[in-house]
Structures are given as C-alpha cells and as structure tokens.
CSV table of C-alpha atoms and ligand atoms in Angstrom, one decimal:
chain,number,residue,atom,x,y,z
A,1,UNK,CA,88.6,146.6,149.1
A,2,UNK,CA,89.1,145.1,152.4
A,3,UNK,CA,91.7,144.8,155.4
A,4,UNK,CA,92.7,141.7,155.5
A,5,UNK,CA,93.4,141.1,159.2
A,6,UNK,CA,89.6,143.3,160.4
A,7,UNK,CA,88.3,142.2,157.4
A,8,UNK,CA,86.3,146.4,157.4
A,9,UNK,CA,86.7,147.4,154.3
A,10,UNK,CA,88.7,150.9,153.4
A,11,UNK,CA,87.1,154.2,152.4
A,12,UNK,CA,87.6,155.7,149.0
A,13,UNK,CA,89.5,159.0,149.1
A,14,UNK,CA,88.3,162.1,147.5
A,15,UNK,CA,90.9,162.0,145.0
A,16,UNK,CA,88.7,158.8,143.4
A,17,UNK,CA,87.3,159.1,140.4
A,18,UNK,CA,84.7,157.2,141.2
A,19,UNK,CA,84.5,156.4,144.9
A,20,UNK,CA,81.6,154.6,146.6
A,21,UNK,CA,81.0,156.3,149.7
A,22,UNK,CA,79.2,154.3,152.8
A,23,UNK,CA,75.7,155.6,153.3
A,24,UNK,CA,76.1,159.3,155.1
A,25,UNK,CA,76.2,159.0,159.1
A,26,UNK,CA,77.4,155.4,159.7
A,27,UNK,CA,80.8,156.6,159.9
A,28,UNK,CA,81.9,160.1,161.6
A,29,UNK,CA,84.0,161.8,159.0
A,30,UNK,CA,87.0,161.3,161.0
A,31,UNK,CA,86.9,157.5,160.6
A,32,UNK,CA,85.8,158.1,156.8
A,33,UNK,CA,89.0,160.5,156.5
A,34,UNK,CA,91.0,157.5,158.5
A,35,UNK,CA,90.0,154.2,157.2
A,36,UNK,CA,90.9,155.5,153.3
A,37,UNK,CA,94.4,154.7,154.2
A,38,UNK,CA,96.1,151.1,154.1
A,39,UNK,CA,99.7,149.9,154.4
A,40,UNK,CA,99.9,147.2,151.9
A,41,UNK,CA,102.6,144.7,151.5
A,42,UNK,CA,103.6,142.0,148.5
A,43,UNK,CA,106.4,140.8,146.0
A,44,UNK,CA,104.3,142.9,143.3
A,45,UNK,CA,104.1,145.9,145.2
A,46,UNK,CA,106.4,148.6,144.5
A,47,UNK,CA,108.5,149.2,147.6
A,48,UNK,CA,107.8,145.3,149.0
A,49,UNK,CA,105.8,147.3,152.2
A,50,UNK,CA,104.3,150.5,151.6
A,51,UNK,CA,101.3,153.0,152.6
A,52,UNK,CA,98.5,153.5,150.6
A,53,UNK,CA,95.5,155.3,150.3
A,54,UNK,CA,92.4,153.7,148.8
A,55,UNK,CA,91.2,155.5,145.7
A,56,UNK,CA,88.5,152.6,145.0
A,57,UNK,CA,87.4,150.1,141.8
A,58,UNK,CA,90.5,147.8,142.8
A,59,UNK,CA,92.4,150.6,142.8
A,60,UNK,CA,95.5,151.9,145.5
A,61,UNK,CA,97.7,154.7,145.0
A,62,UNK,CA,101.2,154.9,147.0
A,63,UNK,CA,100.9,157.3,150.4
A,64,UNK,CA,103.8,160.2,149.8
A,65,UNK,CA,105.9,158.8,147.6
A,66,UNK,CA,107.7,161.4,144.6
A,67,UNK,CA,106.2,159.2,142.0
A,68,UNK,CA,102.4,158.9,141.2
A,69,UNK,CA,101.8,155.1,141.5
A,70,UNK,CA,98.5,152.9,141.4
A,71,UNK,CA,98.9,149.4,142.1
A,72,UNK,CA,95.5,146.9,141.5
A,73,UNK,CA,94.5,145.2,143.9
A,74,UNK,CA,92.9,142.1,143.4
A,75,UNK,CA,93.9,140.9,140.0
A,76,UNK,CA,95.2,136.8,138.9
A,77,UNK,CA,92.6,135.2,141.2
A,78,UNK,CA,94.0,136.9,144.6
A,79,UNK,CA,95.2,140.7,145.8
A,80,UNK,CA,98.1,141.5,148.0
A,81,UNK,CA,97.7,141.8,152.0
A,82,UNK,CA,96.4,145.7,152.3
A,83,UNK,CA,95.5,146.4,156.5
A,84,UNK,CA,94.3,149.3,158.0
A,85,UNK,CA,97.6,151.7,159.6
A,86,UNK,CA,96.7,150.6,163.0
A,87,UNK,CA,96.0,147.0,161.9
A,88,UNK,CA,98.9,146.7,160.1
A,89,UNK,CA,101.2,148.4,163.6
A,90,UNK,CA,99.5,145.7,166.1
A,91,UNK,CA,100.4,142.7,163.6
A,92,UNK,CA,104.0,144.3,162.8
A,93,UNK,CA,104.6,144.3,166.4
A,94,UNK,CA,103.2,140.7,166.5
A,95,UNK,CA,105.3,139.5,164.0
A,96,UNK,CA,108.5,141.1,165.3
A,97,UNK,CA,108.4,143.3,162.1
A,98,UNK,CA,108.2,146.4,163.4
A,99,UNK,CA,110.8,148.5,161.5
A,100,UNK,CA,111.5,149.4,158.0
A,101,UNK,CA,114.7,147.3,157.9
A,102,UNK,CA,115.2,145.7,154.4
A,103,UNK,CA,114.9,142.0,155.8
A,104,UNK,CA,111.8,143.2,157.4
A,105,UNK,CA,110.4,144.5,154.3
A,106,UNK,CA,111.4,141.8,152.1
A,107,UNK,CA,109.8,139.3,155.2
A,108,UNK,CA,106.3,141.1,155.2
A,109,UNK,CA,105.9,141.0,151.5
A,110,UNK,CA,106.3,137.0,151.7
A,111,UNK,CA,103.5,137.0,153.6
A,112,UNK,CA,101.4,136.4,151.4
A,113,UNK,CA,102.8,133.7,150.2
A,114,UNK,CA,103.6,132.3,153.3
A,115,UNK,CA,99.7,132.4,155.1
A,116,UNK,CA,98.2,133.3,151.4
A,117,UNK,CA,97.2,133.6,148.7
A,118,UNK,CA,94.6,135.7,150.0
A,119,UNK,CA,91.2,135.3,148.3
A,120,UNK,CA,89.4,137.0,145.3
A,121,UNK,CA,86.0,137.9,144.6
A,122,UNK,CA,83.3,138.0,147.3
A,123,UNK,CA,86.1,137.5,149.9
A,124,UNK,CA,88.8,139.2,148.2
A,125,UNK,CA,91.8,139.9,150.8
A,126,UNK,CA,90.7,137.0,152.9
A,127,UNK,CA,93.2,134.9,154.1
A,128,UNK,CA,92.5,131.2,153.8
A,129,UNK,CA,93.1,128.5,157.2
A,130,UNK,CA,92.6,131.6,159.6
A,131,UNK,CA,89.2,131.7,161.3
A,132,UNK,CA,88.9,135.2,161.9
A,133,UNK,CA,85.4,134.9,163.4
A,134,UNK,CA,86.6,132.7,166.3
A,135,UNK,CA,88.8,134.6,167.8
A,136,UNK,CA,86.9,135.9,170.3
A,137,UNK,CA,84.4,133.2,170.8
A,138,UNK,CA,83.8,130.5,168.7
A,139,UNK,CA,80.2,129.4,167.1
A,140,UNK,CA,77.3,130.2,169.1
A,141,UNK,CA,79.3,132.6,171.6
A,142,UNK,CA,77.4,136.1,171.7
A,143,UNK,CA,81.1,137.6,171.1
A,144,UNK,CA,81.7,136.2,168.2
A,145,UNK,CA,82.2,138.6,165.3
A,146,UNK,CA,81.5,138.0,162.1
A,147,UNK,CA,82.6,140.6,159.9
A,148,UNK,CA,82.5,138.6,156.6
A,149,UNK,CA,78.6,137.5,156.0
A,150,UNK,CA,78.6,141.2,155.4
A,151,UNK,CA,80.6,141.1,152.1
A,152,UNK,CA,78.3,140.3,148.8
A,153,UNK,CA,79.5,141.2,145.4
A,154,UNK,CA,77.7,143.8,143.5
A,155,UNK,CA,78.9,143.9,139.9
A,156,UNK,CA,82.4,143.4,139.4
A,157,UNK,CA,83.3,144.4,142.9
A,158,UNK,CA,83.0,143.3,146.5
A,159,UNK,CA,80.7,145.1,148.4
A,160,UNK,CA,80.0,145.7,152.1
A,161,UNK,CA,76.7,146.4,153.9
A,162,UNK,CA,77.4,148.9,156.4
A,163,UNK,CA,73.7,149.5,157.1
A,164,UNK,CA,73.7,145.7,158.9
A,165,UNK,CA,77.0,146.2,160.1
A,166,UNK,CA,75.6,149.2,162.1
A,167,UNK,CA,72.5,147.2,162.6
A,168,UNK,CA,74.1,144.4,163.8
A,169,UNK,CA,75.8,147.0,166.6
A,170,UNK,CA,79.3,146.0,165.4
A,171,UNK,CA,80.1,149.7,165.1
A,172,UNK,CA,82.7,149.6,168.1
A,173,UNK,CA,84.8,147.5,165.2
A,174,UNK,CA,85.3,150.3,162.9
A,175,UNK,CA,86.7,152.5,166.9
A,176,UNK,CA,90.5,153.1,166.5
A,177,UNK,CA,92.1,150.7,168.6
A,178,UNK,CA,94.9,153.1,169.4
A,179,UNK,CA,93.4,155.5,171.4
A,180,UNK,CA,94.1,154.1,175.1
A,181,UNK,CA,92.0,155.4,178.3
A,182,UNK,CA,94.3,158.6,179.9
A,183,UNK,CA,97.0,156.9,182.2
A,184,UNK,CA,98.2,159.0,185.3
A,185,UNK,CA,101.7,158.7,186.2
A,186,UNK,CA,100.7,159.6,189.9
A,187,UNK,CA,97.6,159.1,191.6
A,188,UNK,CA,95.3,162.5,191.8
A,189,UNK,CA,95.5,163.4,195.3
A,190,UNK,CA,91.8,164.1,195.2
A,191,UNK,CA,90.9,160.7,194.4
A,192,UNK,CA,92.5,159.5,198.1
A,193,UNK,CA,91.6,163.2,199.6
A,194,UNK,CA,87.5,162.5,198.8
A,195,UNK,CA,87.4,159.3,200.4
A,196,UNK,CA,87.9,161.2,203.7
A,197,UNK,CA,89.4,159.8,206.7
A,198,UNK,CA,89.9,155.9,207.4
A,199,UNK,CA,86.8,154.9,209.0
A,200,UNK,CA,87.0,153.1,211.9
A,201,UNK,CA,87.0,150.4,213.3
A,202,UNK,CA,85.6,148.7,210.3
A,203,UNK,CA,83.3,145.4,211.1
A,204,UNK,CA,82.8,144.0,207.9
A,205,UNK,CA,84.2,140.9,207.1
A,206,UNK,CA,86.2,142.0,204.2
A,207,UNK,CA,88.1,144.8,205.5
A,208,UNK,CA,88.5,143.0,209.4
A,209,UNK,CA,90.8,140.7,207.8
A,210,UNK,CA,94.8,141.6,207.5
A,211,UNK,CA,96.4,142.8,204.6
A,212,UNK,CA,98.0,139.4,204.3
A,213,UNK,CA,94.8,137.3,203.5
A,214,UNK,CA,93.8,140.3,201.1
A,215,UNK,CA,97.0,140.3,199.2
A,216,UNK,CA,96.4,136.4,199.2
A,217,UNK,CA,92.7,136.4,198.0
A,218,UNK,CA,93.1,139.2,194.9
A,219,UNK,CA,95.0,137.4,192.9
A,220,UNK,CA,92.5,134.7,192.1
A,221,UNK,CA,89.7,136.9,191.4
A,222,UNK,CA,89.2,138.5,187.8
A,223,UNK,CA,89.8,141.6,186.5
A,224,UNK,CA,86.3,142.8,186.7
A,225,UNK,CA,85.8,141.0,190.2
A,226,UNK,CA,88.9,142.8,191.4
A,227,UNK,CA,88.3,145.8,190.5
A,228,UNK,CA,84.6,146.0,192.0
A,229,UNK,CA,85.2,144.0,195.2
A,230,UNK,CA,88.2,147.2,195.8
A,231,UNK,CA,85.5,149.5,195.1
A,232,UNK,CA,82.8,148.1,197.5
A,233,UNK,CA,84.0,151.0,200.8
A,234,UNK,CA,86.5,153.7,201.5
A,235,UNK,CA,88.7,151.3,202.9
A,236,UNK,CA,89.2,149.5,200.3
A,237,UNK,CA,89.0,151.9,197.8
A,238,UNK,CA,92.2,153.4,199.5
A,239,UNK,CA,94.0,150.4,199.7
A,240,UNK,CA,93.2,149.9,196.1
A,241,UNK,CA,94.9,153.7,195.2
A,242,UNK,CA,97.8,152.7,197.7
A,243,UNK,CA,99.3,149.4,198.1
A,244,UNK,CA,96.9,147.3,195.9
A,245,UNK,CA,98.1,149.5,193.0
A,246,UNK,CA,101.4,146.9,191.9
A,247,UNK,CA,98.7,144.1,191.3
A,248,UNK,CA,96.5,146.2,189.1
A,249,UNK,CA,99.7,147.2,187.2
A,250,UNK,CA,100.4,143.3,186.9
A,251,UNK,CA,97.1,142.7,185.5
A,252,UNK,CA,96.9,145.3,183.1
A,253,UNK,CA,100.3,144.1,181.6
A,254,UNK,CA,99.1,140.7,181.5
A,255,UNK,CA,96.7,141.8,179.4
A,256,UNK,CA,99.0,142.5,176.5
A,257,UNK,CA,96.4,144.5,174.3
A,258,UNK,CA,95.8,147.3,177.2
A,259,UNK,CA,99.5,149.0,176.8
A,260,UNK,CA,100.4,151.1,173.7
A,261,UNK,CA,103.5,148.8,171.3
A,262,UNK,CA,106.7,150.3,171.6
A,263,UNK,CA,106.0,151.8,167.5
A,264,UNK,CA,102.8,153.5,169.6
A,265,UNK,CA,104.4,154.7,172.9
A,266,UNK,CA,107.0,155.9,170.9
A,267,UNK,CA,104.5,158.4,168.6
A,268,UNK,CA,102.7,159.5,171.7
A,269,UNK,CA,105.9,160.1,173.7
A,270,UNK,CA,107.0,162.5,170.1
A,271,UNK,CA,103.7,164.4,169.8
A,272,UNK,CA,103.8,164.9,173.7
A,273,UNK,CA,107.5,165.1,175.0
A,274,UNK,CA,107.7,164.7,178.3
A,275,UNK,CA,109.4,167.3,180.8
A,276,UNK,CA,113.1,167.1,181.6
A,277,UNK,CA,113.7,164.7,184.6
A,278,UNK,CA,114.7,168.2,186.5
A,279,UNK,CA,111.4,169.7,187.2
A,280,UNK,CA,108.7,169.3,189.8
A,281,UNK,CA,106.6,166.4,188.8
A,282,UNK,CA,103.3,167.9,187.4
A,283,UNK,CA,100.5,165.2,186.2
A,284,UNK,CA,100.6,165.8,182.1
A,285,UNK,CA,97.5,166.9,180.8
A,286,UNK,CA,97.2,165.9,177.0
A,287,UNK,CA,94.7,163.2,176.6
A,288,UNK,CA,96.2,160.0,174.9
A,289,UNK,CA,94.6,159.9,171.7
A,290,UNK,CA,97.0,159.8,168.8
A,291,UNK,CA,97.5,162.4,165.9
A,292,UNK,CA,94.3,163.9,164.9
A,293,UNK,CA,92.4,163.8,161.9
A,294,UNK,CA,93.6,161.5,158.9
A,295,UNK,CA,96.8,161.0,160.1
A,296,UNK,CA,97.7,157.2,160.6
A,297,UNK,CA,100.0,156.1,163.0
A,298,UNK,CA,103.6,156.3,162.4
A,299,UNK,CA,104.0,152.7,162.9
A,300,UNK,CA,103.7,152.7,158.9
A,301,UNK,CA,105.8,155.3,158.0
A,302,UNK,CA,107.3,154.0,154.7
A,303,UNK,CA,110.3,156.9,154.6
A,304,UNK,CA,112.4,153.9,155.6
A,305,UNK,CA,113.0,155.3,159.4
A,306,UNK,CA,112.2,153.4,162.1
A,307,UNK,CA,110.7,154.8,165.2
A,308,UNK,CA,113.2,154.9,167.8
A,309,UNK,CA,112.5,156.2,171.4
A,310,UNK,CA,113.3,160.3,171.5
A,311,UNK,CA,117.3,161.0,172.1
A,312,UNK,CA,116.1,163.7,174.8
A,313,UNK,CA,118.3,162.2,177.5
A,314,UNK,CA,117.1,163.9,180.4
A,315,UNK,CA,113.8,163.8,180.0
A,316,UNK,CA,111.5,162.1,182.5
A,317,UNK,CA,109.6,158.9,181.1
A,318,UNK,CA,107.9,158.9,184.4
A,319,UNK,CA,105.7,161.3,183.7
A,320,UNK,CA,104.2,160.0,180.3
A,321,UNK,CA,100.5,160.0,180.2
A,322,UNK,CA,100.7,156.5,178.3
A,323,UNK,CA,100.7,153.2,180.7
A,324,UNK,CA,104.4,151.7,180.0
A,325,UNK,CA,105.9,148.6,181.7
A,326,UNK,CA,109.5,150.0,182.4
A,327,UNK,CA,108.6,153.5,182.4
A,328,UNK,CA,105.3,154.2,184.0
A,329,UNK,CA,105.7,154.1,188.3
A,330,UNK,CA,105.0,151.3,190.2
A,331,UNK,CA,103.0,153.3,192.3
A,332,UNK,CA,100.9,155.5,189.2
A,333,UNK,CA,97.1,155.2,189.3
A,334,UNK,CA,97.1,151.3,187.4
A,335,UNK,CA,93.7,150.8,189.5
A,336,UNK,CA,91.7,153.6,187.4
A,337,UNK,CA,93.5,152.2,184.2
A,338,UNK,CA,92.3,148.3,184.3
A,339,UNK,CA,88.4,150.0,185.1
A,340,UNK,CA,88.6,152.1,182.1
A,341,UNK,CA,90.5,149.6,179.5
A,342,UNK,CA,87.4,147.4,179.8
A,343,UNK,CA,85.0,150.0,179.7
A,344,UNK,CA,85.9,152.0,176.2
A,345,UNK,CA,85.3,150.8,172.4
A,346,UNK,CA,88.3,151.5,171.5
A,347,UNK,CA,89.6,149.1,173.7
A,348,UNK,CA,87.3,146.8,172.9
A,349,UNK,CA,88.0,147.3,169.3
A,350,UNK,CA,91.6,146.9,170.7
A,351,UNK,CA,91.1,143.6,172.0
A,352,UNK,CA,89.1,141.9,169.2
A,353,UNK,CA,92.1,143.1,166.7
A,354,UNK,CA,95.0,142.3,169.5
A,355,UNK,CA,93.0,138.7,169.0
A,356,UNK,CA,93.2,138.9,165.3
A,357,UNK,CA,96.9,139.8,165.3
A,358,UNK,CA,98.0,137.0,167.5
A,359,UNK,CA,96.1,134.1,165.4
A,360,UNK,CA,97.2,135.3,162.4
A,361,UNK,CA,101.0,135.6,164.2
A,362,UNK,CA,100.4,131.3,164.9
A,363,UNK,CA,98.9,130.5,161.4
A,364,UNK,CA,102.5,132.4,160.1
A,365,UNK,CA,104.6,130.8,163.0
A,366,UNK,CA,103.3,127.2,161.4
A,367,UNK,CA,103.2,128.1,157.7
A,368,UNK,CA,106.4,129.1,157.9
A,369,UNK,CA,108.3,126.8,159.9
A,370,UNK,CA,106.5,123.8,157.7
A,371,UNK,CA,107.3,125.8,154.7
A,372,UNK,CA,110.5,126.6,152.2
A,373,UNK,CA,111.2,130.0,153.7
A,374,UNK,CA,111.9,128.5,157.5
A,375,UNK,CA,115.3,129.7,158.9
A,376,UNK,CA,118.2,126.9,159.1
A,377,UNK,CA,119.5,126.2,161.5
A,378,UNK,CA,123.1,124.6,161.8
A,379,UNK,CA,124.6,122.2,164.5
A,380,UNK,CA,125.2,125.0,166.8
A,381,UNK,CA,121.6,126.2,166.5
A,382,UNK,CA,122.4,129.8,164.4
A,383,UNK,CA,119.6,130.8,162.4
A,384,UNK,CA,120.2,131.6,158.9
A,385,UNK,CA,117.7,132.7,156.0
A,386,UNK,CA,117.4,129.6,153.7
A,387,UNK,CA,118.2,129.5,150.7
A,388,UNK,CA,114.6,130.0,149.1
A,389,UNK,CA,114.5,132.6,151.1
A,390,UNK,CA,117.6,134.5,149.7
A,391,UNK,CA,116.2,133.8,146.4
A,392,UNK,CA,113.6,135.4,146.8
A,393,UNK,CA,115.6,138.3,148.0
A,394,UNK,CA,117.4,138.4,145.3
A,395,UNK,CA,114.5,138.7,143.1
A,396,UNK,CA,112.8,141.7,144.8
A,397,UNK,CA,115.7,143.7,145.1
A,398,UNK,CA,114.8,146.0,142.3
A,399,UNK,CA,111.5,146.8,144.2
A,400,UNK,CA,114.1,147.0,147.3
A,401,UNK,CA,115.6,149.9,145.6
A,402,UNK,CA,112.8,151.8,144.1
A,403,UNK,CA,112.1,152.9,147.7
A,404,UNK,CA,114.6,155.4,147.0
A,405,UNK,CA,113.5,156.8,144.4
A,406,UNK,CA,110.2,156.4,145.6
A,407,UNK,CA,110.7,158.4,149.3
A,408,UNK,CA,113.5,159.5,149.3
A,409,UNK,CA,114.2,163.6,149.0
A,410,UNK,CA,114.8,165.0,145.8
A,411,UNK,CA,115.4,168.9,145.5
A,412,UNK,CA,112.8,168.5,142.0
A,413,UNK,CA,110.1,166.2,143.3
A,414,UNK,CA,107.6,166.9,146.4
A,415,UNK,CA,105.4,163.8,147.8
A,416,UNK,CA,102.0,163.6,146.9
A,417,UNK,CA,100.3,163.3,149.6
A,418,UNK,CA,96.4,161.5,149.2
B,501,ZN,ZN1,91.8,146.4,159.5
C-alpha cells in the first residue's frame, strides 16, 4: 500500500495481523512508527477525508474514530487516494484545502475522480497523466527520482524493494519533510562578535566597491553563489548578518518549499507558544522539529477542527523559532537559514515532495476546469459549484454525517487510537 503523491509505500502497524515489515535497519523505528499512518480521501471512504493507519493486506483502519472501521484499499480495478500525514498537509495547502470544512471534504474525495482513477495492481495508488519522476529532472537528469521501478508484485500484493531503495541512496525520500533547519528570530550576537573588528582598509576587489554595486550584483547570483561569495571574508560575512539579511529573507520566501504552511507554522507555534509581546526578547531555544514520535502533523486532524493561529493576543510572533513571512523580523538571521535549507534531507525531501505537490496541483487545475465538476461562472464572473458538483454532494452526505458519529465525543465511546 502506497502514497499516492511520494509513491513510498506505508508501514504496517503492530495492530496487523499479518504485517510485512521492511527488512530491520533500513528504516529508524521512528519513521517505521511514522509512515504507518495515511490520510486517505474518497466518495467510498467513510468520512469523505479521513486518517488512517495502515494495518496491511489491502487493509486501512480509521485513525481515532469511536467506531472500529477498515476500509480496503485497492478493490474494483483502482484504490482510493491514501498520502502520507505530511504528504497529504503540503498538497492540502496546494490545493487550497487546507481545513476540514464540508466543501473541502466533499472537494478532496472527488479527487479521485477528478485526476484518477488511480491505478491497481503493481502500481496500485498511482495516479495516471502525472509524471511523478520528472519533477525534479526529467530523463537522464542525475536528480531524477524514480520511486516506482521499485514496486513488483509478489502474490496478490504490491510489493516494494526497500533494499535497492536504500541501495539506490534514495533514503533522504523516506526524511520527514517537515522538520525545517532552526530559524533565529535575531541574529546571535556571537556570530557578528567572532568576526572581530572591520578590517581595514580592505583591497580586494570585492569588498573596495560601494554598497551600491554590491546590492546591484547579488541579486543575479544564485542561492548557492550568494551565499558563498558573502562568506568569502569578514567583511562580507558581516554585511551578510547586517544589511544583506532582507535579500536572503527574499530568497528563501521565493523558494516556497523552505517556510513551514500556515497548517505547520500553526502546530509548531501550539507545541512551542511563544512569550507575551511584554518581555525582553530572548532567542527561543526548542529546536523546530515537529511532535515527536508517531504523531503526524495536525494538518490531518479529522476531528473536524481546523487549525487556526493561537487566540493568545499578546503574544509575540517575533520571536518564533519557525521562519514566517509576516511574522519573522526583517532583520532575523535569513542568511544562516537559506545555507542550511539546502544543506538538510529533510529539506531536500522537502523539495522533491513541494515538486510533487505542485504538479499534481496543475494536473487537478486542468482536469478540473475541462471536466463536469468546474465552477460556473455567471455574467458577473461569481463562481458557483456546478451542478454535477452539487450532485455529488448530495450523494455523499450520509458519509458527510457519519463524521459525527465517527469523531465526535460521546460520554460511552473512547477513540481507538492505532
Ligand atoms: Zn507520501
């Protein structure tokens, strides 16, 4: 059973009867304990959009829910869309889905009929007319990834060779993509302190010129070049902590993939509040990685809330350890944030999913727009749901309410958590 945006396939939890583990020490157990969880999505899933945890043989059961329920996965020639929790919170945010809304539910199990069916047998959860292998380079490009060839069918079932996976070095695909390099808010004052006092005069013919030409000639250089042409002396290593700092920011937004979604920054900021605006600015000192263990992000939370920002008024977004465009200061340390986002798997991981999430975002933008579920629009350009699409509605309403019963709090029934 596979995610069908990495294409990686999902661990079996212990609770399987008959799981098939992959071979000991190609995965930590923390990714074993992680990847066993999916959000899944489709008219024939109960709850339209819902998390899941992989109990194996074609087999999900529903994440906390008061009801034990297994739904098959591949079954009629195709499966419904199953992703990984973080794969599932960088497409969401893609697809402007990122809340448990009803129309957003009912939206994200058309998916699959919209840019499916998805496959069935070797390539079961595969999506058809989306060329997940180029979207980092196509044929022939030594960043190409081909996650795919690595599917074969053994029995009944699909199975994946994670020995050539690992042998193949693709390990860095299976790195949680949500665990960004530690932003600081303000610049350590050791980092400007060590480079000593300005030497001077300078002679080289970098650092003779004015500001001006400088602030001219960075922005046509890449990120990489940037970064190691301000790291070349002291002098411009200080101008790159200082004023240099606003065009590092700029590139590291431009980026997209290198800043947390509002669904992520939104987690981090609840596990690690951040102080009321009133006291002395200290540099936080929790490290960015999200919840610990098993836990998937909350981006999939299927209780129906949606993450919203934390009401505490007064407190001081400044001072989040998590790179923001509004919130994070102009002046914070953006330099040492673009030299680590290219340097970690995760973010690397980051990107190539980022990639995945965007082409799959144009296939849907097409498929939709050509197909019967595009909005109408009227003479005065309002968007309305079309009428297929209200249909459809209509018909998964029952599933619609069965989230109630399914998540909601009842004094008799506790979730089961997987
Ligand atoms: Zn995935």
């Amino acid at each position: 059973m596979s995610c069908s945006l990495c294409r990686l396939p999902f661990t079996p939890s212990s609770h399987s009867v008959d799981p098939r583990w992959p071979p000991p020490g190609v995965l930590s157990e923390k990714q074993v304990l992680y990847m066993k969880h999916a959000f899944g999505m489709g008219q024939h899933v109960f709850g339209l959009a819902v998390d899941l945890v992989n109990m194996d043989n074609n087999n999900f059961t529903i994440n906390n829910s008061n009801m034990i329920i297994n739904i098959i996965w591949e079954t009629n020639g195709t499966t419904f869309i199953a992703l990984h929790p973080h794969c599932a919170t960088i497409l969401r945010h893609h697809l402007g889905l990122s809340e448990n809304s009803p129309d957003n539910l009912i939206e994200l199990s058309l998916l699959e009929q919209i840019v499916g069916p998805p496959m069935d047998g070797v390539h079961a959860g595969r999506l058809p007319d989306f060329k997940y292998e180029d979207v980092l380079g196509a044929a022939g490009a030594h960043n190409r990834v081909d996650i795919e060839a690595l599917w074969s069918k053994r029995g009944e079932l699909p199975d994946f060779d994670w020995l050539e996976w690992k042998r193949r070095n693709l390990d860095w695909t299976a790195v949680r993509p949500d665990v960004f390099p530690r932003f600081r808010p303000q610049v350590a004052p050791t980092r400007i302190s060590s480079l000593g006092p300005l030497p001077e005069p300078t002679e080289d013919v970098i650092t003779t010129q004015p500001l001006d030409v400088l602030h001219v000639l960075l922005p046509y250089l890449d990120n990489r070049s940037f970064v190691n042409i301000l790291s070349t002396c002291r002098t411009l290593r200080r101008h790159a902590l200082t004023i240099f700092q606003a065009q590092a920011r700029t590139r590291v937004l431009e980026l997209g993939w290198a800043v947390p979604t509002s669904v992520e920054y939104a987690g981090f900021v609840k596990r690690n509040p951040p102080p009321p605006a009133a006291t002395s600015p200290t540099s936080p000192t929790t490290p960015t990685s999200p919840a610990a263990g098993d836990k998937p992000g909350e981006a999939a939370s299927s209780d129906g809330s949606a993450p919203t920002e934390p009401s505490t008024e007064a407190a001081d977004f400044s001072l989040v350890a998590m790179a923001h465009a509004k919130h994070s200061p102009i002046n914070a340390d953006w330099y040492l944030y673009l030299s680590q986002v290219h340097r970690t798997p995760a973010m690397r991981a980051r990107r190539w999913v980022w990639a995945l999430a965007e082409e799959l975002w144009r296939v849907y933008g097409e498929k939709r727009a050509a197909g019967p579920y595009a909005d109408e629009v009227d003479a005065e350009g309002q968007r309305t749901k079309s009428r297929k699409w209200k249909a459809y509605a209509k018909h998964v309403d029952q599933q619609l309410m069965m989230r109630g019963a399914m998540f909601g709090k009842h004094k008799s029934a506790k979730p089961m958590t997987w």
